[in-house]
Amino acid sequence: MQKLIEQALAGNQRAIARLITRVENSEEMAETAVSALYPHTGRAHIVGITGSPGSGKSTLVNELAKALRKRDQLVGIVAVDPSSPFTGGALLGDRVRMRDLSGDKGIFIRSMASRGSLGGLARATSAVIKVLDAAGYDTILVETVGAGQAEVDIASTAHTTLVIEAPGMGDDIQSIKAGILEIADILVVNKADHPGASRTVRSLKTMLQLGQGMSVRHHGRLMHVRAVSPNGNEGAWKVPVQETVAVKGEGIEALLDTVLAHKAHLQATGEWLEREKVRSRQEMEQLLQARLMARLEMKVPAEEQMALITAVAERKIDPYTAVSQLFTLISSH
Amino acid sequence: MEGSHKPRILIAKPGLDGHDRGAKVVARALRDAGMEVIYTGLRQTPEMVVEAALQEDVDAIGLSILSGAHMPLVARIMELLAEHDMLDVPVFLGGIIPNDDVPKLKEMGVKEVFGPGASMEEIVKFIWEAVGAKAD
């Protein structure tokens, strides 16, 4: 394991790949690897790419990676696809759209199955990102599972989150719903050559303006509307709407400029550290949860747990009382 | 959910034929058998196949070839696997392969060849065993 970590730090792709497998399969391996690698992490710009299935995430990742390579950056890609809730199997097909990237030693692509996680990423995704970060990849593109409205884990994992929309996916009211659109640092309307694209751009821009302070004329009278979100403050990042046609490579350079501008903004305002804190908090909470569950398994035999579960199901005790009893058992030495 | 090693299988279509139905059917069957299948799509070069196998750290490689070019393609893939010290990863083959070529392919290091008559159960069983043997 120690040798594998050293080789991964030196950028050996086979070692990186094997280390990722171990980190993905075992909590203990993840602990050993991340403890050793952590001092070498924190350099990479982590860029999340999310959006509904078929919006063009993989194709966009492919194009962004090519553009980043032209700017001499080493690029790591983590692409997550869903696991079957029934068999646990998965079909990881993101590489199909990334064939242009093969043969370039400056790119490392890893497909991951979500393995039961519901937030759009896999449980081990943050650990895998750390492996790539420590191995020296400058930018890490993280592509989520095709997301609907609520898969927002990426926002606390990435520094910069791109939400990809394709034209014709719903009416204006979809764009003011809570959830995935709120986590965007950059909104991308892909397939911008399709009919309806300008309408999608317009409704997204209107949605963004609704959150910002502005003056409007209403029946001829000037009215001031106060900002509803803290992001409406002066000097804050204004979420842009960018149009791309990923299959033709159109709009990619401009999008990459915006991604890098967002990075510069985070670093200039100190928000980079704030985001690291959010990420660290979430990561620690997850690890703590996992450890609590492990301690539960250790301290309370399965039959005893089952007896409590049955008692709750039969309405003999309530779930709060049952958990209090479990908690006492966990806390005992 | 934790600590379990899910077999990771690469399903690739090297060469120039555009018939990927067989590869997709096998990929789907392996998925349903609980494996994680990395599907690369059509027209892969041997270099692309081996690079994907390396980065994805797969437990087995399945190749689907219907173009008739299986001898040179497999030879090159085995050569590249040897270069990367990856000959411990079992390779299996599916597609239209003349019977006479099967022993030669096995000599090159291919573990098994599945023709058009192969049943899905047979393929899934073979891979479970091949992967089990590798996962010491």
Short mmCIF file of C-alpha atoms in Angstrom, two decimals:
data_model
loop_
_atom_site.label_atom_id
_atom_site.label_comp_id
_atom_site.label_asym_id
_atom_site.label_seq_id
_atom_site.Cartn_x
_atom_site.Cartn_y
_atom_site.Cartn_z
CA MET A 1 0.00 0.00 0.00
CA GLN A 2 2.81 2.41 0.94
CA LYS A 3 4.56 1.69 -2.34
CA LEU A 4 1.33 2.22 -4.25
CA ILE A 5 0.87 5.61 -2.59
CA GLU A 6 4.42 6.66 -3.47
CA GLN A 7 3.99 5.60 -7.09
CA ALA A 8 0.63 7.41 -7.30
CA LEU A 9 2.22 10.58 -5.93
CA ALA A 10 4.81 10.28 -8.68
CA GLY A 11 1.99 10.22 -11.22
CA ASN A 12 2.15 6.54 -12.23
CA GLN A 13 -1.23 5.86 -13.87
CA ARG A 14 -1.40 2.16 -13.03
CA ALA A 15 -0.71 2.93 -9.38
CA ILE A 16 -3.31 5.70 -9.38
CA ALA A 17 -5.86 3.30 -10.88
CA ARG A 18 -5.15 0.57 -8.34
CA LEU A 19 -5.20 2.98 -5.44
CA ILE A 20 -8.58 4.29 -6.57
CA THR A 21 -9.99 0.74 -6.62
CA ARG A 22 -8.83 0.15 -3.05
CA VAL A 23 -10.16 3.48 -1.84
CA GLU A 24 -13.48 2.71 -3.52
CA ASN A 25 -13.81 -0.76 -2.04
CA SER A 26 -12.71 -0.35 1.53
CA GLU A 27 -13.21 2.27 4.20
CA GLU A 28 -9.92 1.28 5.91
CA MET A 29 -7.94 1.60 2.68
CA ALA A 30 -9.54 4.99 2.08
CA GLU A 31 -8.47 6.07 5.56
CA THR A 32 -4.88 4.94 5.04
CA ALA A 33 -4.64 6.47 1.58
CA VAL A 34 -6.28 9.79 2.38
CA SER A 35 -4.22 10.28 5.56
CA ALA A 36 -1.04 9.76 3.56
CA LEU A 37 -2.13 11.84 0.58
CA TYR A 38 -3.84 14.71 2.36
CA PRO A 39 -0.73 16.94 2.74
CA HIS A 40 -0.31 16.73 -1.05
CA THR A 41 -3.90 17.76 -1.84
CA GLY A 42 -5.58 21.14 -2.10
CA ARG A 43 -3.90 22.29 -5.30
CA ALA A 44 -6.43 21.09 -7.84
CA HIS A 45 -9.38 23.11 -9.10
CA ILE A 46 -12.38 20.81 -8.75
CA VAL A 47 -15.06 21.51 -11.33
CA GLY A 48 -18.43 19.78 -11.06
CA ILE A 49 -20.60 19.14 -14.09
CA THR A 50 -24.22 18.22 -13.47
CA GLY A 51 -27.51 18.25 -15.36
CA SER A 52 -30.27 15.99 -16.56
CA PRO A 53 -29.56 12.77 -18.50
CA GLY A 54 -28.91 13.55 -22.14
CA SER A 55 -28.13 17.23 -21.61
CA GLY A 56 -24.61 16.62 -22.91
CA LYS A 57 -22.49 16.40 -19.75
CA SER A 58 -20.00 13.81 -21.03
CA THR A 59 -19.56 15.55 -24.38
CA LEU A 60 -18.99 18.84 -22.58
CA VAL A 61 -16.45 17.23 -20.23
CA ASN A 62 -14.67 15.84 -23.29
CA GLU A 63 -14.47 19.31 -24.88
CA LEU A 64 -13.47 21.07 -21.64
CA ALA A 65 -10.70 18.53 -21.11
CA LYS A 66 -9.34 19.16 -24.60
CA ALA A 67 -9.44 22.94 -24.04
CA LEU A 68 -7.67 22.55 -20.68
CA ARG A 69 -4.96 20.44 -22.29
CA LYS A 70 -4.34 23.22 -24.82
CA ARG A 71 -3.63 25.43 -21.83
CA ASP A 72 -1.10 22.87 -20.55
CA GLN A 73 -3.13 21.64 -17.61
CA LEU A 74 -3.16 18.04 -16.43
CA VAL A 75 -6.76 16.88 -16.34
CA GLY A 76 -8.37 14.25 -14.11
CA ILE A 77 -11.91 13.13 -14.88
CA VAL A 78 -14.24 11.31 -12.50
CA ALA A 79 -17.47 10.26 -14.19
CA VAL A 80 -20.24 8.80 -12.04
CA ASP A 81 -23.08 6.67 -13.41
CA PRO A 82 -25.86 5.00 -11.39
CA SER A 83 -25.73 1.51 -9.89
CA SER A 84 -28.77 -0.71 -10.22
CA PRO A 85 -30.83 -0.61 -7.04
CA PHE A 86 -31.72 -4.28 -7.68
CA THR A 87 -28.50 -6.06 -8.65
CA GLY A 88 -25.84 -3.53 -7.63
CA GLY A 89 -24.46 -3.78 -11.16
CA ALA A 90 -23.79 -0.75 -13.31
CA LEU A 91 -23.16 0.23 -16.89
CA LEU A 92 -20.58 2.98 -16.96
CA GLY A 93 -20.78 4.54 -20.40
CA ASP A 94 -19.22 7.98 -20.06
CA ARG A 95 -16.04 6.96 -21.85
CA VAL A 96 -18.04 6.51 -25.06
CA ARG A 97 -18.18 10.30 -25.40
CA MET A 98 -14.56 10.81 -24.36
CA ARG A 99 -12.77 8.82 -27.05
CA ASP A 100 -10.97 11.96 -28.28
CA LEU A 101 -9.04 12.06 -25.04
CA SER A 102 -7.33 8.70 -25.34
CA GLY A 103 -3.63 8.53 -26.02
CA ASP A 104 -3.00 11.71 -24.01
CA LYS A 105 -0.90 10.92 -20.95
CA GLY A 106 -1.97 14.22 -19.40
CA ILE A 107 -5.51 12.96 -18.92
CA PHE A 108 -6.77 10.34 -16.49
CA ILE A 109 -10.38 9.17 -16.76
CA ARG A 110 -12.07 7.06 -14.12
CA SER A 111 -15.66 5.82 -14.24
CA MET A 112 -17.43 5.25 -10.92
CA ALA A 113 -20.70 3.58 -10.05
CA SER A 114 -22.86 5.44 -7.53
CA ARG A 115 -23.23 2.28 -5.38
CA GLY A 116 -26.43 3.30 -3.69
CA SER A 117 -25.65 6.97 -2.98
CA LEU A 118 -28.51 9.25 -3.91
CA GLY A 119 -26.90 12.68 -4.13
CA GLY A 120 -25.52 12.26 -7.66
CA LEU A 121 -22.04 11.13 -6.58
CA ALA A 122 -20.67 7.94 -5.01
CA ARG A 123 -19.66 7.72 -1.35
CA ALA A 124 -15.99 7.40 -2.30
CA THR A 125 -15.96 10.20 -4.88
CA SER A 126 -14.26 12.73 -2.57
CA ALA A 127 -11.54 10.23 -1.71
CA VAL A 128 -10.98 9.46 -5.40
CA ILE A 129 -10.73 13.20 -6.14
CA LYS A 130 -8.04 13.44 -3.46
CA VAL A 131 -6.02 10.67 -5.11
CA LEU A 132 -6.06 12.58 -8.41
CA ASP A 133 -5.35 15.89 -6.67
CA ALA A 134 -2.33 14.44 -4.87
CA ALA A 135 -1.13 12.76 -8.09
CA GLY A 136 -0.74 16.22 -9.61
CA TYR A 137 -3.78 16.76 -11.81
CA ASP A 138 -4.39 20.50 -12.05
CA THR A 139 -8.08 20.42 -12.86
CA ILE A 140 -10.44 17.63 -11.88
CA LEU A 141 -13.70 17.44 -13.79
CA VAL A 142 -16.36 15.59 -11.83
CA GLU A 143 -19.36 14.48 -13.84
CA THR A 144 -22.39 13.49 -11.76
CA VAL A 145 -25.08 10.95 -12.40
CA GLY A 146 -27.74 12.38 -14.71
CA ALA A 147 -29.48 14.61 -12.22
CA GLY A 148 -33.04 15.78 -11.87
CA GLN A 149 -33.90 18.38 -9.31
CA ALA A 150 -32.38 17.42 -6.00
CA GLU A 151 -29.00 15.78 -6.58
CA VAL A 152 -26.94 18.58 -5.17
CA ASP A 153 -23.98 16.85 -3.43
CA ILE A 154 -21.66 18.14 -6.14
CA ALA A 155 -22.01 21.72 -4.86
CA SER A 156 -20.25 20.87 -1.62
CA THR A 157 -17.64 18.74 -3.42
CA ALA A 158 -16.58 21.09 -6.22
CA HIS A 159 -15.12 24.60 -6.18
CA THR A 160 -17.00 25.50 -9.34
CA THR A 161 -20.30 23.89 -10.30
CA LEU A 162 -21.63 23.90 -13.85
CA VAL A 163 -25.30 23.05 -14.29
CA ILE A 164 -26.05 21.97 -17.85
CA GLU A 165 -29.49 22.55 -19.33
CA ALA A 166 -30.70 21.54 -22.76
CA PRO A 167 -33.49 23.38 -24.59
CA GLY A 168 -37.04 22.14 -24.41
CA MET A 169 -36.93 20.59 -20.95
CA GLY A 170 -39.88 22.38 -19.38
CA ASP A 171 -41.60 25.70 -18.93
CA ASP A 172 -40.46 28.83 -17.13
CA ILE A 173 -41.66 27.66 -13.75
CA GLN A 174 -39.09 24.84 -13.76
CA SER A 175 -36.39 27.49 -13.65
CA ILE A 176 -37.56 29.10 -10.43
CA LYS A 177 -37.97 25.85 -8.51
CA ALA A 178 -35.61 25.23 -5.65
CA GLY A 179 -32.82 22.69 -6.07
CA ILE A 180 -30.31 22.05 -8.75
CA LEU A 181 -30.36 25.47 -10.44
CA GLU A 182 -29.53 27.13 -7.12
CA ILE A 183 -26.18 25.36 -6.90
CA ALA A 184 -24.89 26.62 -10.24
CA ASP A 185 -21.87 28.90 -10.36
CA ILE A 186 -22.21 28.81 -14.12
CA LEU A 187 -25.33 27.84 -16.03
CA VAL A 188 -24.69 26.25 -19.40
CA VAL A 189 -27.32 25.95 -22.10
CA ASN A 190 -25.92 23.17 -24.24
CA LYS A 191 -27.30 22.18 -27.66
CA ALA A 192 -27.68 25.92 -28.23
CA ASP A 193 -28.27 25.27 -31.93
CA HIS A 194 -31.52 23.44 -31.15
CA PRO A 195 -34.86 25.22 -31.45
CA GLY A 196 -36.00 26.79 -28.21
CA ALA A 197 -32.47 27.46 -26.96
CA SER A 198 -32.91 31.22 -26.83
CA ARG A 199 -36.09 30.76 -24.80
CA THR A 200 -34.24 28.56 -22.31
CA VAL A 201 -31.45 31.16 -22.02
CA ARG A 202 -34.01 33.91 -21.52
CA SER A 203 -35.94 32.10 -18.83
CA LEU A 204 -32.75 31.23 -16.94
CA LYS A 205 -31.58 34.84 -17.11
CA THR A 206 -34.95 36.05 -15.85
CA MET A 207 -34.74 33.57 -12.99
CA LEU A 208 -31.28 34.87 -12.05
CA GLN A 209 -32.45 38.49 -12.16
CA LEU A 210 -35.36 37.70 -9.84
CA GLY A 211 -32.83 36.97 -7.13
CA GLN A 212 -30.91 40.20 -7.53
CA GLY A 213 -31.78 43.67 -6.36
CA MET A 214 -33.10 45.85 -9.17
CA SER A 215 -35.35 48.71 -10.12
CA VAL A 216 -38.35 48.00 -12.30
CA ARG A 217 -41.09 50.11 -13.84
CA HIS A 218 -44.47 48.89 -12.73
CA HIS A 219 -47.45 50.75 -14.25
CA GLY A 220 -45.14 53.63 -15.00
CA ARG A 221 -43.84 53.91 -11.46
CA LEU A 222 -40.20 53.10 -10.55
CA MET A 223 -40.04 50.44 -7.87
CA HIS A 224 -37.01 49.04 -6.06
CA VAL A 225 -36.84 45.32 -5.47
CA ARG A 226 -34.45 44.15 -2.82
CA ALA A 227 -32.13 41.21 -3.42
CA VAL A 228 -33.57 37.98 -2.06
CA SER A 229 -30.36 36.01 -1.83
CA PRO A 230 -27.06 36.92 -0.20
CA ASN A 231 -25.50 36.36 -3.62
CA GLY A 232 -27.11 39.58 -4.79
CA ASN A 233 -24.50 41.60 -2.87
CA GLU A 234 -22.04 43.87 -4.60
CA GLY A 235 -18.81 42.11 -5.52
CA ALA A 236 -20.48 38.72 -5.35
CA TRP A 237 -20.19 36.28 -8.23
CA LYS A 238 -22.97 36.84 -10.75
CA VAL A 239 -24.01 33.50 -12.22
CA PRO A 240 -23.61 33.75 -15.99
CA VAL A 241 -25.62 31.83 -18.57
CA GLN A 242 -23.36 30.46 -21.30
CA GLU A 243 -24.36 28.83 -24.55
CA THR A 244 -22.48 25.88 -26.00
CA VAL A 245 -22.83 23.33 -28.77
CA ALA A 246 -20.56 20.69 -27.26
CA VAL A 247 -20.71 18.25 -30.19
CA LYS A 248 -19.29 20.95 -32.45
CA GLY A 249 -16.95 22.40 -29.86
CA GLU A 250 -18.71 25.78 -29.99
CA GLY A 251 -18.61 28.09 -26.97
CA ILE A 252 -16.10 25.91 -25.13
CA GLU A 253 -13.20 28.41 -24.97
CA ALA A 254 -15.56 31.08 -23.63
CA LEU A 255 -16.95 28.63 -21.08
CA LEU A 256 -13.47 27.68 -19.94
CA ASP A 257 -12.58 31.38 -19.57
CA THR A 258 -15.59 31.75 -17.28
CA VAL A 259 -14.63 28.64 -15.26
CA LEU A 260 -11.15 30.09 -14.72
CA ALA A 261 -12.62 33.51 -13.92
CA HIS A 262 -14.72 31.84 -11.22
CA LYS A 263 -11.61 30.21 -9.78
CA ALA A 264 -9.86 33.59 -9.71
CA HIS A 265 -12.91 35.12 -8.06
CA LEU A 266 -12.96 32.44 -5.34
CA GLN A 267 -9.28 32.98 -4.63
CA ALA A 268 -9.50 36.80 -4.65
CA THR A 269 -12.50 36.94 -2.29
CA GLY A 270 -11.41 34.26 0.14
CA GLU A 271 -14.42 32.19 -0.83
CA TRP A 272 -12.10 29.34 -1.87
CA LEU A 273 -11.37 28.69 1.79
CA GLU A 274 -15.05 29.06 2.69
CA ARG A 275 -15.92 26.36 0.17
CA GLU A 276 -13.15 24.15 1.50
CA LYS A 277 -14.70 24.55 4.95
CA VAL A 278 -18.14 23.56 3.68
CA ARG A 279 -16.62 20.55 1.95
CA SER A 280 -14.57 19.54 4.98
CA ARG A 281 -17.59 19.81 7.27
CA GLN A 282 -19.68 17.60 5.02
CA GLU A 283 -16.89 15.10 4.65
CA MET A 284 -16.35 14.89 8.39
CA GLU A 285 -20.07 14.45 9.02
CA GLN A 286 -20.18 11.58 6.55
CA LEU A 287 -17.18 9.89 8.12
CA LEU A 288 -18.67 10.36 11.56
CA GLN A 289 -21.94 8.82 10.42
CA ALA A 290 -20.12 5.85 8.92
CA ARG A 291 -18.17 5.38 12.12
CA LEU A 292 -21.29 5.61 14.27
CA MET A 293 -22.96 2.96 12.12
CA ALA A 294 -19.89 0.76 12.39
CA ARG A 295 -19.91 1.16 16.17
CA LEU A 296 -23.59 0.29 16.21
CA GLU A 297 -22.85 -2.95 14.39
CA MET A 298 -20.07 -3.69 16.85
CA LYS A 299 -21.91 -2.83 20.06
CA VAL A 300 -25.41 -4.06 19.32
CA PRO A 301 -25.87 -7.58 17.95
CA ALA A 302 -28.09 -7.90 14.88
CA GLU A 303 -30.75 -9.87 16.83
CA GLU A 304 -30.97 -7.13 19.42
CA GLN A 305 -31.36 -4.51 16.68
CA MET A 306 -34.02 -6.64 15.04
CA ALA A 307 -35.89 -7.00 18.31
CA LEU A 308 -36.02 -3.21 18.65
CA ILE A 309 -37.08 -2.79 15.02
CA THR A 310 -39.86 -5.34 15.52
CA ALA A 311 -40.98 -3.62 18.72
CA VAL A 312 -41.26 -0.32 16.83
CA ALA A 313 -43.11 -1.96 13.93
CA GLU A 314 -45.55 -3.59 16.38
CA ARG A 315 -46.12 -0.23 18.07
CA LYS A 316 -44.76 -1.51 21.41
CA ILE A 317 -42.30 1.38 21.65
CA ASP A 318 -41.87 4.53 19.55
CA PRO A 319 -38.84 5.05 17.25
CA TYR A 320 -37.43 7.89 19.38
CA THR A 321 -37.30 5.74 22.50
CA ALA A 322 -35.73 2.91 20.48
CA VAL A 323 -32.99 5.20 19.19
CA SER A 324 -32.33 6.52 22.69
CA GLN A 325 -31.79 2.94 23.84
CA LEU A 326 -29.44 2.27 20.92
CA PHE A 327 -27.55 5.47 21.62
CA THR A 328 -26.99 4.44 25.24
CA LEU A 329 -25.63 1.11 24.04
CA ILE A 330 -23.31 2.79 21.51
CA SER A 331 -21.97 5.24 24.08
CA SER A 332 -21.20 2.56 26.67
CA HIS A 333 -17.64 1.33 26.96
CA MET B 1 -22.83 -1.89 0.61
CA GLU B 2 -19.32 -1.39 1.95
CA GLY B 3 -16.14 -3.35 1.63
CA SER B 4 -17.50 -5.38 -1.24
CA HIS B 5 -15.45 -5.74 -4.34
CA LYS B 6 -17.68 -5.43 -7.37
CA PRO B 7 -16.03 -6.97 -10.43
CA ARG B 8 -15.18 -4.24 -12.96
CA ILE B 9 -15.32 -5.46 -16.55
CA LEU B 10 -14.28 -3.56 -19.65
CA ILE B 11 -16.40 -4.25 -22.71
CA ALA B 12 -14.71 -2.84 -25.79
CA LYS B 13 -15.15 -3.04 -29.51
CA PRO B 14 -11.78 -2.73 -31.20
CA GLY B 15 -11.60 -2.41 -34.96
CA LEU B 16 -13.78 -0.93 -37.62
CA ASP B 17 -17.01 -2.93 -37.77
CA GLY B 18 -20.06 -1.03 -36.56
CA HIS B 19 -22.06 -3.89 -35.07
CA ASP B 20 -22.25 -3.28 -31.34
CA ARG B 21 -25.45 -5.13 -30.50
CA GLY B 22 -23.62 -8.19 -29.20
CA ALA B 23 -21.31 -6.06 -27.04
CA LYS B 24 -24.31 -4.19 -25.63
CA VAL B 25 -26.22 -7.40 -24.87
CA VAL B 26 -23.23 -8.83 -22.99
CA ALA B 27 -22.66 -5.52 -21.16
CA ARG B 28 -26.28 -5.50 -20.08
CA ALA B 29 -26.16 -9.14 -18.92
CA LEU B 30 -23.04 -8.51 -16.84
CA ARG B 31 -24.68 -5.43 -15.32
CA ASP B 32 -27.69 -7.56 -14.38
CA ALA B 33 -25.33 -10.10 -12.84
CA GLY B 34 -24.18 -7.37 -10.44
CA MET B 35 -20.94 -6.32 -12.12
CA GLU B 36 -19.71 -2.83 -12.96
CA VAL B 37 -19.30 -2.68 -16.72
CA ILE B 38 -17.21 0.01 -18.37
CA TYR B 39 -18.48 0.28 -21.90
CA THR B 40 -16.23 2.10 -24.38
CA GLY B 41 -18.29 2.07 -27.55
CA LEU B 42 -17.29 1.48 -31.14
CA ARG B 43 -14.07 1.72 -33.13
CA GLN B 44 -11.46 1.47 -30.40
CA THR B 45 -7.81 1.08 -31.21
CA PRO B 46 -5.82 -1.50 -29.21
CA GLU B 47 -4.10 1.46 -27.50
CA MET B 48 -7.48 2.89 -26.42
CA VAL B 49 -8.63 -0.49 -25.06
CA VAL B 50 -5.51 -1.01 -22.96
CA GLU B 51 -5.48 2.59 -21.72
CA ALA B 52 -9.10 2.26 -20.56
CA ALA B 53 -8.35 -1.10 -18.91
CA LEU B 54 -5.40 0.46 -17.09
CA GLN B 55 -7.14 3.63 -15.87
CA GLU B 56 -10.31 1.78 -14.89
CA ASP B 57 -8.29 -0.98 -13.17
CA VAL B 58 -10.61 -3.66 -14.54
CA ASP B 59 -10.72 -7.30 -13.47
CA ALA B 60 -11.39 -8.61 -16.99
CA ILE B 61 -11.48 -7.38 -20.57
CA GLY B 62 -14.17 -8.45 -23.03
CA LEU B 63 -13.57 -7.76 -26.71
CA SER B 64 -16.21 -7.96 -29.39
CA ILE B 65 -14.83 -8.32 -32.89
CA LEU B 66 -16.86 -9.10 -36.01
CA SER B 67 -14.61 -7.57 -38.62
CA GLY B 68 -12.39 -10.58 -39.21
CA ALA B 69 -9.38 -8.62 -37.96
CA HIS B 70 -9.26 -10.43 -34.62
CA MET B 71 -5.79 -11.92 -35.10
CA PRO B 72 -3.82 -8.66 -35.50
CA LEU B 73 -6.07 -6.76 -33.04
CA VAL B 74 -5.72 -9.35 -30.29
CA ALA B 75 -2.00 -9.73 -30.93
CA ARG B 76 -1.48 -5.99 -30.49
CA ILE B 77 -3.69 -5.82 -27.39
CA MET B 78 -1.80 -8.69 -25.74
CA GLU B 79 1.48 -6.98 -26.62
CA LEU B 80 0.34 -3.73 -24.99
CA LEU B 81 -0.97 -5.57 -21.91
CA ALA B 82 2.43 -7.23 -21.55
CA GLU B 83 4.13 -3.82 -21.87
CA HIS B 84 2.04 -2.51 -18.97
CA ASP B 85 2.54 -5.65 -16.91
CA MET B 86 -1.18 -6.39 -17.13
CA LEU B 87 -1.21 -9.99 -18.37
CA ASP B 88 -2.90 -11.01 -15.13
CA VAL B 89 -6.11 -9.40 -16.42
CA PRO B 90 -8.12 -12.13 -18.20
CA VAL B 91 -9.18 -11.36 -21.78
CA PHE B 92 -12.21 -12.96 -23.40
CA LEU B 93 -13.46 -12.60 -26.91
CA GLY B 94 -16.84 -12.61 -28.59
CA GLY B 95 -17.98 -12.26 -32.17
CA ILE B 96 -17.48 -14.10 -35.44
CA ILE B 97 -14.28 -16.09 -34.97
CA PRO B 98 -13.43 -19.08 -37.21
CA ASN B 99 -12.90 -22.29 -35.21
CA ASP B 100 -9.37 -22.66 -36.59
CA ASP B 101 -8.34 -19.38 -35.01
CA VAL B 102 -9.53 -20.24 -31.51
CA PRO B 103 -6.47 -22.30 -30.46
CA LYS B 104 -4.14 -19.64 -31.85
CA LEU B 105 -5.98 -16.95 -29.90
CA LYS B 106 -5.77 -19.00 -26.72
CA GLU B 107 -2.08 -19.45 -27.34
CA MET B 108 -1.76 -15.66 -27.46
CA GLY B 109 -3.32 -15.53 -24.00
CA VAL B 110 -7.05 -15.18 -24.65
CA LYS B 111 -8.88 -17.05 -21.89
CA GLU B 112 -12.05 -17.90 -23.80
CA VAL B 113 -13.80 -17.28 -27.11
CA PHE B 114 -17.59 -17.04 -27.30
CA GLY B 115 -19.23 -17.50 -30.69
CA PRO B 116 -22.77 -16.63 -31.80
CA GLY B 117 -24.20 -19.74 -30.12
CA ALA B 118 -22.88 -18.98 -26.63
CA SER B 119 -25.49 -18.59 -23.91
CA MET B 120 -25.48 -15.62 -21.62
CA GLU B 121 -25.37 -17.88 -18.54
CA GLU B 122 -22.22 -19.47 -19.90
CA ILE B 123 -20.54 -16.06 -20.38
CA VAL B 124 -21.57 -14.72 -16.98
CA LYS B 125 -20.44 -17.92 -15.25
CA PHE B 126 -17.10 -17.85 -17.04
CA ILE B 127 -16.44 -14.26 -15.98
CA TRP B 128 -17.39 -14.83 -12.34
CA GLU B 129 -14.94 -17.71 -12.25
CA ALA B 130 -12.17 -15.84 -14.08
CA VAL B 131 -12.53 -12.83 -11.80
CA GLY B 132 -12.78 -14.96 -8.69
CA ALA B 133 -9.55 -16.67 -9.65
CA LYS B 134 -7.85 -13.32 -10.03
CA ALA B 135 -9.17 -11.74 -6.82
CA ASP B 136 -7.00 -14.21 -4.84
#
